[in-house]
XYZ file of C-alpha atoms in Angstrom:
675
model
C -16.989 -41.180 -104.712
C -17.633 -44.936 -104.934
C -20.579 -44.517 -102.570
C -22.044 -41.459 -104.301
C -21.878 -42.722 -107.873
C -21.480 -46.466 -107.386
C -24.555 -47.154 -105.249
C -27.237 -45.778 -107.610
C -25.264 -47.011 -110.621
C -25.095 -50.579 -109.318
C -28.791 -50.664 -108.435
C -29.903 -49.117 -111.729
C -27.692 -51.459 -113.782
C -29.050 -54.469 -111.880
C -32.648 -53.308 -112.389
C -32.226 -52.597 -116.106
C -30.136 -55.668 -116.975
C -30.767 -58.431 -114.419
C -29.464 -61.213 -116.694
C -25.885 -62.178 -115.851
C -25.223 -63.422 -119.359
C -25.754 -59.932 -120.769
C -22.323 -58.655 -119.692
C -18.751 -59.515 -118.973
C -17.766 -58.378 -115.444
C -15.785 -55.426 -116.804
C -18.773 -54.434 -118.954
C -21.114 -54.479 -115.961
C -18.574 -52.416 -114.018
C -18.550 -49.836 -116.814
C -22.354 -49.823 -116.920
C -22.470 -49.254 -113.143
C -20.101 -46.279 -113.390
C -21.907 -44.783 -116.395
C -25.426 -45.078 -114.940
C -24.220 -43.708 -111.612
C -22.791 -40.589 -113.252
C -25.835 -40.115 -115.501
C -28.222 -40.485 -112.558
C -26.371 -37.897 -110.472
C -26.192 -35.436 -113.374
C -29.917 -35.733 -114.093
C -30.635 -35.400 -110.384
C -28.531 -32.229 -110.165
C -30.141 -30.860 -113.340
C -33.592 -31.313 -111.852
C -32.580 -29.571 -108.639
C -31.020 -26.528 -110.330
C -34.083 -26.231 -112.586
C -36.408 -26.297 -109.564
C -37.582 -22.716 -108.820
C -36.295 -21.149 -105.600
C -34.292 -24.245 -104.715
C -30.645 -24.355 -103.686
C -29.488 -27.502 -105.454
C -26.252 -27.929 -103.517
C -27.173 -26.223 -100.262
C -28.182 -27.988 -97.069
C -29.217 -31.606 -97.420
C -31.267 -31.291 -100.619
C -28.846 -33.296 -102.727
C -28.408 -36.013 -100.094
C -32.180 -36.353 -99.696
C -32.658 -36.607 -103.450
C -29.803 -39.148 -103.647
C -31.406 -41.257 -100.907
C -34.753 -41.250 -102.694
C -33.001 -42.182 -105.947
C -31.222 -45.126 -104.307
C -34.452 -46.259 -102.644
C -36.329 -46.225 -105.948
C -33.486 -47.974 -107.762
C -33.223 -50.553 -104.979
C -36.927 -51.333 -105.184
C -36.656 -51.738 -108.973
C -33.623 -53.986 -108.514
C -35.543 -56.166 -106.037
C -38.501 -56.455 -108.402
C -36.236 -57.422 -111.311
C -34.958 -60.504 -109.455
C -31.259 -59.708 -109.911
C -29.090 -62.285 -108.109
C -26.283 -60.331 -106.465
C -24.440 -63.360 -105.063
C -24.423 -65.112 -108.394
C -23.001 -62.068 -110.151
C -20.356 -61.498 -107.470
C -19.346 -65.159 -107.697
C -19.095 -64.902 -111.463
C -17.017 -61.735 -111.164
C -14.690 -63.447 -108.674
C -14.226 -66.446 -110.945
C -13.478 -64.182 -113.910
C -10.492 -62.662 -112.096
C -8.507 -65.682 -113.242
C -9.286 -65.020 -116.899
C -6.944 -63.320 -119.352
C -9.417 -60.475 -119.833
C -9.448 -59.586 -116.144
C -5.683 -59.956 -115.797
C -5.129 -57.709 -118.799
C -7.465 -55.073 -117.400
C -5.931 -55.252 -113.919
C -2.450 -54.866 -115.413
C -3.686 -51.827 -117.316
C -5.217 -50.223 -114.211
C -2.072 -50.882 -112.150
C 0.064 -49.298 -114.876
C -2.215 -46.237 -114.894
C -2.079 -45.870 -111.099
C 1.707 -46.235 -110.970
C 2.189 -43.773 -113.842
C -0.085 -41.222 -112.157
C 1.673 -41.599 -108.807
C 5.137 -41.243 -110.353
C 4.091 -38.218 -112.370
C 2.544 -36.620 -109.281
C 5.837 -37.105 -107.447
C 8.320 -36.170 -110.176
C 6.527 -33.591 -112.332
C 5.870 -30.279 -110.561
C 3.466 -29.118 -113.283
C 1.132 -32.104 -113.074
C -1.977 -29.877 -112.865
C -2.016 -27.240 -115.615
C -3.257 -23.759 -114.615
C -6.343 -24.256 -116.794
C -7.636 -26.590 -114.069
C -8.085 -23.674 -111.715
C -10.608 -21.655 -113.673
C -12.727 -24.763 -114.220
C -12.495 -25.458 -110.489
C -13.482 -21.826 -109.887
C -16.600 -22.264 -112.027
C -17.575 -25.517 -110.313
C -17.094 -24.078 -106.822
C -19.263 -21.108 -107.864
C -22.042 -23.522 -108.922
C -21.829 -25.319 -105.561
C -21.838 -22.100 -103.519
C -24.675 -20.453 -105.472
C -26.733 -23.613 -105.836
C -27.350 -22.824 -109.491
C -25.506 -22.092 -112.720
C -24.139 -18.511 -112.647
C -25.159 -16.110 -115.404
C -21.851 -14.208 -115.336
C -18.339 -14.653 -114.017
C -15.687 -12.036 -113.323
C -13.150 -12.156 -116.150
C -10.412 -9.607 -116.914
C -11.921 -6.872 -114.797
C -15.526 -7.181 -116.002
C -18.485 -9.607 -115.707
C -18.709 -11.923 -118.726
C -21.278 -14.514 -119.754
C -20.910 -17.930 -118.159
C -20.521 -20.567 -120.867
C -22.770 -23.611 -120.400
C -21.349 -25.847 -123.136
C -19.901 -28.179 -120.465
C -22.893 -28.245 -118.114
C -22.944 -32.058 -117.843
C -19.357 -32.182 -116.635
C -19.841 -29.166 -114.334
C -22.777 -30.832 -112.583
C -20.912 -34.153 -112.237
C -18.017 -32.581 -110.351
C -20.277 -30.125 -108.488
C -22.440 -32.959 -107.127
C -19.346 -34.829 -105.980
C -17.821 -31.768 -104.266
C -21.116 -30.746 -102.649
C -21.806 -34.193 -101.192
C -18.261 -34.758 -99.942
C -17.535 -31.189 -98.808
C -14.299 -31.066 -100.797
C -14.690 -27.497 -102.134
C -11.855 -26.216 -99.916
C -9.405 -29.085 -100.547
C -8.184 -28.031 -103.958
C -5.078 -30.174 -104.392
C -6.888 -33.286 -103.158
C -9.721 -32.563 -105.588
C -7.315 -32.225 -108.500
C -5.396 -35.387 -107.563
C -8.533 -37.494 -107.131
C -10.066 -36.180 -110.334
C -7.038 -37.059 -112.460
C -6.855 -40.505 -110.877
C -10.571 -41.205 -111.466
C -10.417 -39.967 -115.064
C -7.354 -42.087 -115.864
C -8.843 -45.213 -114.290
C -12.256 -44.574 -115.876
C -10.751 -44.001 -119.305
C -8.712 -47.190 -118.964
C -11.909 -49.092 -118.137
C -13.830 -47.543 -121.035
C -11.079 -48.119 -123.594
C -10.545 -51.715 -122.504
C -14.255 -52.605 -122.556
C -14.752 -51.011 -125.959
C -11.738 -52.720 -127.524
C -12.533 -56.004 -125.780
C -15.922 -55.965 -127.511
C -14.089 -55.791 -130.856
C -11.573 -58.551 -130.224
C -11.504 -62.224 -129.285
C -8.224 -61.881 -127.407
C -7.750 -59.960 -124.167
C -4.095 -59.473 -125.146
C -5.099 -57.550 -128.281
C -7.493 -55.372 -126.270
C -4.797 -54.699 -123.668
C -2.287 -53.790 -126.376
C -4.661 -51.312 -128.031
C -5.729 -49.860 -124.664
C -2.146 -49.286 -123.643
C -1.369 -47.471 -126.886
C -4.380 -45.201 -126.376
C -3.473 -44.371 -122.770
C 0.240 -43.888 -123.521
C -0.291 -41.349 -126.304
C 1.292 -38.029 -125.273
C -1.841 -36.172 -126.327
C -4.021 -38.431 -124.189
C -1.717 -38.026 -121.193
C -1.694 -34.231 -121.503
C -5.490 -34.070 -121.895
C -6.273 -36.373 -118.971
C -3.856 -34.778 -116.503
C -6.049 -31.736 -115.847
C -9.435 -30.829 -114.417
C -11.179 -29.925 -117.661
C -14.287 -30.792 -119.612
C -12.469 -32.391 -122.521
C -10.895 -35.084 -120.334
C -14.397 -36.024 -119.154
C -15.473 -36.076 -122.805
C -12.620 -38.474 -123.623
C -13.684 -40.643 -120.687
C -17.255 -40.792 -122.083
C -16.188 -41.279 -125.716
C -15.400 -44.983 -125.417
C -18.440 -46.038 -123.328
C -20.630 -44.205 -125.839
C -19.033 -46.030 -128.770
C -19.437 -49.319 -126.913
C -23.118 -48.630 -126.203
C -23.783 -47.624 -129.797
C -22.202 -50.871 -130.981
C -24.240 -52.909 -128.477
C -27.451 -51.118 -129.456
C -26.688 -51.945 -133.088
C -26.198 -55.649 -132.349
C -28.616 -56.150 -129.451
C -31.139 -58.960 -129.792
C -32.634 -58.697 -126.296
C -33.656 -55.676 -124.234
C -33.195 -53.456 -127.267
C -35.342 -50.707 -125.769
C -33.209 -50.623 -122.620
C -30.012 -50.478 -124.642
C -31.461 -47.580 -126.642
C -32.426 -45.734 -123.445
C -28.978 -46.138 -121.860
C -27.317 -45.140 -125.134
C -29.474 -42.001 -125.313
C -28.407 -41.046 -121.780
C -24.736 -41.582 -122.624
C -25.030 -39.541 -125.821
C -26.723 -36.724 -123.889
C -24.029 -36.655 -121.206
C -21.277 -36.660 -123.830
C -22.905 -33.777 -125.727
C -23.405 -31.830 -122.513
C -19.790 -32.361 -121.401
C -17.753 -31.505 -124.514
C -18.786 -31.185 -128.143
C -15.492 -32.260 -129.731
C -15.479 -35.886 -128.449
C -19.178 -36.029 -129.345
C -18.350 -35.109 -132.958
C -15.608 -37.769 -133.050
C -18.011 -40.392 -131.667
C -20.575 -39.532 -134.365
C -18.005 -39.739 -137.165
C -16.510 -43.003 -135.922
C -19.780 -44.784 -135.396
C -21.053 -43.435 -138.718
C -18.227 -45.301 -140.441
C -18.962 -48.499 -138.489
C -22.646 -48.233 -139.355
C -21.882 -47.714 -143.042
C -19.674 -50.804 -143.037
C -22.514 -52.815 -141.479
C -24.921 -51.512 -144.103
C -22.556 -52.601 -146.864
C -22.081 -56.086 -145.376
C -25.580 -56.767 -143.986
C -27.953 -54.211 -145.495
C -31.306 -55.701 -144.489
C -30.630 -56.541 -140.853
C -28.727 -53.286 -140.287
C -31.375 -51.045 -141.862
C -34.021 -52.618 -139.606
C -32.033 -51.434 -136.575
C -31.295 -47.928 -137.828
C -34.610 -46.531 -136.444
C -33.577 -47.689 -132.974
C -30.251 -45.874 -133.317
C -32.033 -42.748 -134.540
C -34.292 -43.021 -131.505
C -31.228 -43.192 -129.234
C -29.642 -40.166 -130.922
C -32.888 -38.189 -130.874
C -33.500 -39.035 -127.233
C -29.995 -37.912 -126.358
C -30.542 -34.587 -128.134
C -33.822 -34.004 -126.278
C -32.202 -34.772 -122.923
C -29.247 -32.484 -123.571
C -31.582 -29.691 -124.672
C -33.266 -29.971 -121.286
C -29.907 -29.832 -119.523
C -28.892 -26.743 -121.496
C -32.236 -25.128 -120.697
C -31.673 -25.782 -116.987
C -28.267 -24.125 -117.357
C -29.819 -20.971 -118.751
C -28.937 -20.932 -122.460
C -27.705 -22.960 -125.398
C -23.936 -23.599 -125.523
C -23.904 -22.336 -129.101
C -25.087 -18.947 -127.900
C -22.735 -16.259 -129.218
C -20.459 -18.566 -131.183
C -21.604 -17.133 -134.499
C -19.858 -13.893 -133.592
C -16.437 -15.255 -134.497
C -17.509 -15.627 -138.128
C -19.717 -12.580 -138.540
C -18.028 -9.612 -140.287
C -20.512 -7.299 -138.580
C -19.519 -8.405 -135.057
C -15.834 -9.248 -135.173
C -13.437 -6.323 -134.957
C -9.640 -6.163 -135.170
C -7.603 -5.162 -132.158
C -5.108 -2.458 -133.123
C -5.172 -3.940 -136.611
C -4.336 -7.446 -135.336
C -6.371 -10.616 -135.458
C -8.204 -10.332 -132.094
C -8.065 -14.043 -131.231
C -4.354 -14.344 -131.930
C -3.713 -11.036 -130.143
C -5.425 -12.448 -127.058
C -3.398 -15.628 -127.291
C -0.195 -13.588 -127.462
C -1.099 -11.245 -124.602
C -2.384 -14.042 -122.341
C 0.999 -15.730 -122.719
C 2.657 -12.573 -121.472
C 4.104 -11.573 -124.842
C 3.935 -8.235 -126.573
C 2.189 -7.633 -129.881
C 4.737 -7.608 -132.695
C 5.078 -8.465 -136.342
C 4.707 -12.177 -135.617
C 1.052 -11.680 -134.696
C -1.183 -12.043 -137.796
C -2.970 -8.935 -138.995
C -6.731 -9.001 -139.262
C -8.011 -9.969 -142.693
C -11.675 -9.324 -143.528
C -13.614 -12.324 -144.752
C -14.163 -10.924 -148.245
C -10.397 -10.772 -148.823
C -9.648 -14.369 -147.776
C -10.486 -17.602 -149.590
C -8.659 -20.016 -147.274
C -7.287 -18.634 -144.023
C -5.151 -21.779 -143.724
C -3.836 -23.120 -147.065
C -5.379 -26.499 -147.992
C -1.923 -28.080 -148.255
C -1.182 -27.034 -144.682
C -4.484 -28.498 -143.469
C -3.708 -31.806 -145.204
C -0.166 -31.811 -143.796
C -1.454 -31.304 -140.268
C -3.934 -34.146 -140.710
C -1.128 -36.391 -141.939
C 0.868 -35.544 -138.823
C -1.928 -36.879 -136.622
C -2.435 -39.958 -138.805
C 0.454 -41.647 -137.023
C 1.602 -43.119 -133.762
C 4.414 -41.642 -131.621
C 7.556 -43.768 -131.609
C 10.084 -42.204 -129.283
C 13.166 -43.837 -130.872
C 12.076 -43.272 -134.472
C 13.383 -40.368 -136.601
C 11.297 -37.239 -135.843
C 9.454 -39.179 -133.157
C 6.644 -40.318 -135.515
C 6.112 -43.469 -137.513
C 4.156 -42.195 -140.499
C 4.556 -45.441 -142.431
C 2.883 -47.562 -139.759
C -0.588 -47.130 -141.215
C -0.390 -46.467 -144.947
C -3.663 -46.113 -146.766
C -2.905 -49.269 -148.759
C -2.946 -51.346 -145.548
C -6.265 -49.802 -144.559
C -7.708 -50.562 -147.971
C -6.594 -54.193 -147.644
C -8.222 -54.383 -144.228
C -11.528 -53.287 -145.743
C -11.712 -56.721 -147.357
C -10.684 -58.588 -144.214
C -12.842 -61.442 -142.980
C -12.367 -60.022 -139.512
C -15.537 -57.921 -139.479
C -14.549 -55.532 -136.687
C -11.224 -54.837 -138.396
C -12.991 -54.067 -141.658
C -15.587 -51.904 -139.879
C -13.022 -49.806 -138.048
C -10.739 -49.516 -141.054
C -13.610 -47.929 -142.968
C -14.510 -45.814 -139.942
C -10.910 -44.579 -139.680
C -10.782 -43.634 -143.358
C -14.161 -41.873 -143.260
C -13.256 -40.038 -140.046
C -9.975 -38.845 -141.554
C -11.797 -37.681 -144.699
C -14.454 -35.906 -142.623
C -11.831 -34.189 -140.485
C -10.020 -32.999 -143.607
C -13.291 -31.588 -144.965
C -13.960 -29.963 -141.586
C -10.511 -28.392 -141.549
C -11.002 -26.966 -145.034
C -14.477 -25.689 -144.150
C -13.284 -23.904 -141.005
C -10.349 -22.479 -142.950
C -12.729 -21.047 -145.553
C -15.566 -20.049 -143.208
C -13.749 -18.295 -140.382
C -11.440 -15.349 -140.795
C -9.759 -15.199 -137.389
C -6.820 -17.323 -136.339
C -8.086 -19.645 -133.628
C -11.489 -20.557 -135.115
C -9.828 -21.233 -138.480
C -7.339 -23.534 -136.743
C -9.916 -25.158 -134.452
C -10.015 -28.580 -136.215
C -6.223 -28.780 -136.259
C -5.953 -27.848 -132.582
C -8.849 -29.995 -131.338
C -10.436 -32.576 -133.646
C -7.340 -33.685 -135.584
C -5.681 -35.005 -132.407
C -8.426 -37.604 -132.008
C -7.360 -39.243 -135.266
C -4.215 -40.470 -133.526
C -6.324 -41.832 -130.688
C -8.588 -43.709 -133.137
C -5.509 -45.018 -134.930
C -4.287 -46.527 -131.656
C -7.727 -48.101 -131.148
C -7.541 -49.578 -134.663
C -4.460 -51.567 -133.707
C -6.539 -53.789 -131.363
C -8.642 -55.507 -134.073
C -5.544 -55.551 -136.309
C -3.561 -57.458 -133.683
C -6.567 -59.678 -132.989
C -6.788 -60.588 -136.687
C -3.062 -61.377 -136.654
C -3.463 -63.638 -133.609
C -6.368 -65.399 -135.283
C -4.288 -65.909 -138.434
C -1.359 -67.242 -136.400
C -3.587 -69.651 -134.475
C -4.933 -71.159 -137.668
C -1.343 -71.787 -138.785
C -0.266 -73.093 -135.368
C 2.064 -70.118 -134.841
C 0.217 -68.394 -132.054
C 3.056 -68.768 -129.538
C 5.550 -67.013 -131.835
C 3.055 -64.287 -132.679
C 2.234 -63.730 -129.003
C 5.936 -63.398 -128.193
C 6.349 -60.851 -130.960
C 3.343 -58.952 -129.652
C 4.760 -58.928 -126.120
C 8.045 -57.536 -127.466
C 6.132 -54.845 -129.351
C 4.232 -53.961 -126.186
C 7.464 -53.509 -124.229
C 8.931 -51.423 -127.053
C 5.765 -49.333 -127.218
C 5.919 -48.785 -123.462
C 9.416 -47.297 -123.566
C 8.943 -45.391 -126.812
C 5.563 -43.922 -125.823
C 6.975 -42.897 -122.445
C 9.865 -41.175 -124.210
C 7.499 -39.413 -126.602
C 5.206 -38.347 -123.742
C 8.164 -37.047 -121.752
C 9.355 -35.046 -124.758
C 5.950 -33.464 -125.320
C 5.516 -32.619 -121.646
C 8.963 -31.028 -121.604
C 7.843 -28.751 -124.431
C 4.577 -27.968 -122.655
C 6.242 -27.353 -119.315
C 6.735 -23.637 -119.902
C 2.972 -23.162 -120.276
C 2.096 -25.209 -117.179
C 3.317 -23.069 -114.301
C 3.314 -24.547 -110.793
C 2.383 -22.697 -107.631
C 5.509 -22.702 -105.469
C 5.697 -22.583 -101.699
C 6.268 -18.800 -101.762
C 3.361 -18.351 -104.168
C 0.961 -20.362 -102.035
C 2.003 -18.410 -98.953
C 1.321 -15.125 -100.781
C -2.098 -16.360 -101.928
C -2.977 -17.402 -98.376
C -1.917 -13.959 -97.105
C -4.145 -12.256 -99.674
C -7.109 -14.321 -98.576
C -6.729 -13.485 -94.891
C -5.348 -9.909 -94.988
C -7.197 -8.143 -97.799
C -10.858 -7.105 -98.178
C -13.066 -9.625 -99.976
C -13.818 -7.201 -102.817
C -10.151 -6.363 -103.526
C -8.968 -6.210 -107.126
C -5.415 -7.397 -107.784
C -3.096 -6.592 -110.679
C -0.326 -9.231 -110.922
C 2.620 -9.049 -113.316
C 1.300 -11.943 -115.391
C -1.877 -13.598 -116.623
C -3.496 -16.596 -114.974
C -6.539 -18.798 -115.416
C -8.147 -19.040 -111.985
C -5.463 -19.334 -109.322
C -6.405 -16.119 -107.499
C -10.130 -16.918 -107.529
C -9.607 -20.457 -106.179
C -6.648 -20.188 -103.795
C -7.030 -16.570 -102.623
C -10.779 -15.970 -103.156
C -9.912 -12.654 -104.773
C -10.401 -11.094 -108.206
C -7.468 -10.593 -110.538
C -7.479 -8.062 -113.358
C -5.518 -10.403 -115.627
C -7.339 -13.660 -114.889
C -10.043 -15.507 -116.789
C -10.905 -17.798 -119.672
C -10.544 -16.990 -123.362
C -13.682 -15.093 -124.545
C -13.274 -16.136 -128.187
C -17.030 -16.345 -128.762
C -17.787 -12.932 -127.250
C -16.321 -10.363 -129.684
C -16.913 -7.297 -127.503
C -15.477 -8.952 -124.403
C -12.535 -10.247 -126.450
C -11.519 -6.694 -127.323
C -12.010 -5.616 -123.712
C -9.833 -8.480 -122.443
C -7.095 -7.609 -124.937
C -7.123 -3.973 -123.837
C -6.984 -4.946 -120.153
C -4.084 -7.350 -120.615
C -2.133 -4.859 -122.711
C -2.702 -2.022 -120.236
C -1.585 -4.239 -117.345
C 1.538 -5.290 -119.227
C 2.436 -1.678 -120.037
C 1.977 -0.642 -116.408
C 4.884 -2.845 -115.346
C 7.041 -1.376 -118.127
C 6.050 2.245 -117.489
C 4.165 2.549 -114.177
C 1.298 5.022 -114.299
C -1.041 5.886 -111.435
C -4.032 6.721 -113.717
C -4.040 3.109 -114.965
C -4.541 1.815 -111.425
C -7.247 4.415 -110.698
C -9.059 3.633 -113.955
C -9.387 -0.088 -113.219
C -9.859 0.373 -109.470
C -6.841 -1.770 -108.542
C -6.253 -2.305 -104.807
C -3.089 -4.438 -104.839
C -0.186 -4.906 -107.237
C 1.867 -8.096 -107.206
C 5.354 -8.650 -108.576
C 6.621 -12.220 -108.847
C 3.259 -13.812 -109.646
C 5.112 -16.437 -111.665
C 5.408 -18.348 -108.383
C 1.595 -18.289 -108.229
C 1.190 -20.104 -111.523
C 0.946 -16.990 -113.704
C 2.496 -16.495 -117.127
C 4.805 -13.551 -116.474
C 4.574 -10.544 -118.752
C 7.362 -9.845 -121.223
C 10.467 -8.161 -119.719
C 8.801 -7.458 -116.372
C 11.881 -8.534 -114.427
C 13.886 -5.552 -115.689
C 11.424 -3.044 -114.217
C 10.315 -4.602 -110.921
C 12.718 -2.600 -108.760
C 11.181 0.777 -109.593
C 7.806 -0.115 -108.019
C 9.300 0.143 -104.521
C 9.978 3.837 -105.051
C 6.558 4.867 -106.378
C 4.684 7.247 -104.032
C 1.280 5.614 -104.613
C 2.418 2.061 -103.798
C 3.293 0.664 -100.391
C 5.072 -2.654 -99.940
C 2.843 -4.667 -97.601
C 4.470 -8.095 -97.588
C 7.150 -10.158 -99.317
C 7.357 -13.923 -99.757
C 10.678 -14.743 -101.366
C 10.472 -13.415 -104.945
C 6.815 -12.350 -104.480
C 6.186 -8.707 -103.470
C 2.690 -7.481 -102.585
C 2.058 -3.718 -102.899
C -1.036 -1.866 -101.729
C -2.327 1.027 -103.827
C -2.625 4.046 -101.559
C -5.754 6.137 -101.707
C -5.504 9.860 -102.504
C -5.786 10.724 -98.783
C -3.109 8.190 -97.782
C -0.861 9.433 -100.540
C -1.219 13.065 -99.383
C -0.609 12.083 -95.773
C 2.491 10.141 -96.772
C 3.837 13.181 -98.603
C 3.066 15.360 -95.579
C 4.886 13.030 -93.225
C 7.947 13.047 -95.467
C 7.984 16.856 -95.793
C 7.477 17.246 -92.011
C 10.353 14.913 -91.356
C 12.571 16.945 -93.650
């Protein structure tokens, strides 16, 4: 991975910014990583857009990578970049407080990841598997698929994460790791954690004079339970979080740049494009946050800031043009079909229930009951979620987790009065980010109210609370870095820096234990939804791959995300992603899940014939599935059904084959002849 992304990134960064004084060593390291990823994504986009070309087949990607490195190397040579001088400067900087703080942060991340991998059996949530399934499909087909098999039928492939898909696909194609699933998941989580630590530290270090303040804020960000849960999976949002901080850093540098402004704008445009093409939610948070910082600059320095606004607009516009090209290469816009969740003419109830909440209930293996909201047409609803509830949820995220505090949250840590006082601080970065935090919170509240009024199904109406609101806590943790830096500056002026530093160190230790306790508590609550694949389950999946036809359709006694497609290379009737933005497919998925659940309660041969099921599995919980409600009470009767034959058992996992009509008749004849 260092070779694939690091080589072109290093050469491109050296060619674009040959001056050593332009960066700190950690900043140049971040620029190398960012340009390497961007270059590989653009390279992959060009290959998949090339007619009749297999982007990831043969040696096409390696040849293109070699040509890219050769061109970047020639540009680096022409720029006059002095490699030895930079390496010497980087070596000397290892003794600085900034480098020591960053190294301590990286070591903490590595140790935490290793311990969690050893002690937590549900380190990789099942959602990782259907993303891995999609990426492997891109590598094998050499292009972006138009459809994927979901819940017994082909459904549209969503391209809203095309930038992230191509990043991982290029890595897997060039390293040949498509068959090493656990290694891929482990390496991905490690790279994302280390990359996020680098991005957070560089961004906060650019806002502070003290490396200790940047380290403190970075640790709080990385120790948040929400951050830990998001980054511990193979998913597009974790890549979006990784890109969020480098993008904010680049936007800030483009705003303040005096030299090479055009180059800063170009790199910023590429980062914005990759963020937009990887996940839209972090992109929205980046826009809101930097909008607040920009407004603060306009208030403080109107003339100089307004002169630089056109350059920022150029960066944003360039990023939008680049991402439009990436979406076009993928086949369609990511917003395609999303209007269906708000259109009264397209959305339909499922058995009178809200279809999105019905899917959520069925996918968790639960039956539809009175707890599931009924469908309410848009004309009968003013606010799907009451405004007071939206505000209360926002308040919950406007806090930091303190594991030993009552209710696990310290709501009084950041009262609005303190933020208002910080707006008048002489510490410019503190004032900028205080205003940005207030404006982001206000914008998120308005977004929550808008979604509550606009959408009339459960999950879209709750989308800001489930997705965007969580980033407010992350930004709050970032805000502590300039706050601590201002406190250190104040203490130094009063010759009390030693006492203040000791207090800060004590707070850091307390935050370490309390954040770990809060993270452990949240993961314990999430554990039931993050099923592991046990030894028996993996053995059953391996048997399916080697002993069943490639086109077999399997009906397990639970729903899954992509385990069967990745580990067994087989289709499952109850496996797939949530088709919230495809109303017709949403109803079809609900019907399929409900019919599968009812089969295990009251087995019926016509259900199997209707869907064309070849194998039935009991005990799929060991395969990472969410077991259907009350299946355990009925599993024994399947062994006595005349149209099912027990083929193999692996501990609690039983694999039945559905007999054809001829085999069923022959079996009856053999039994009657024996009698």
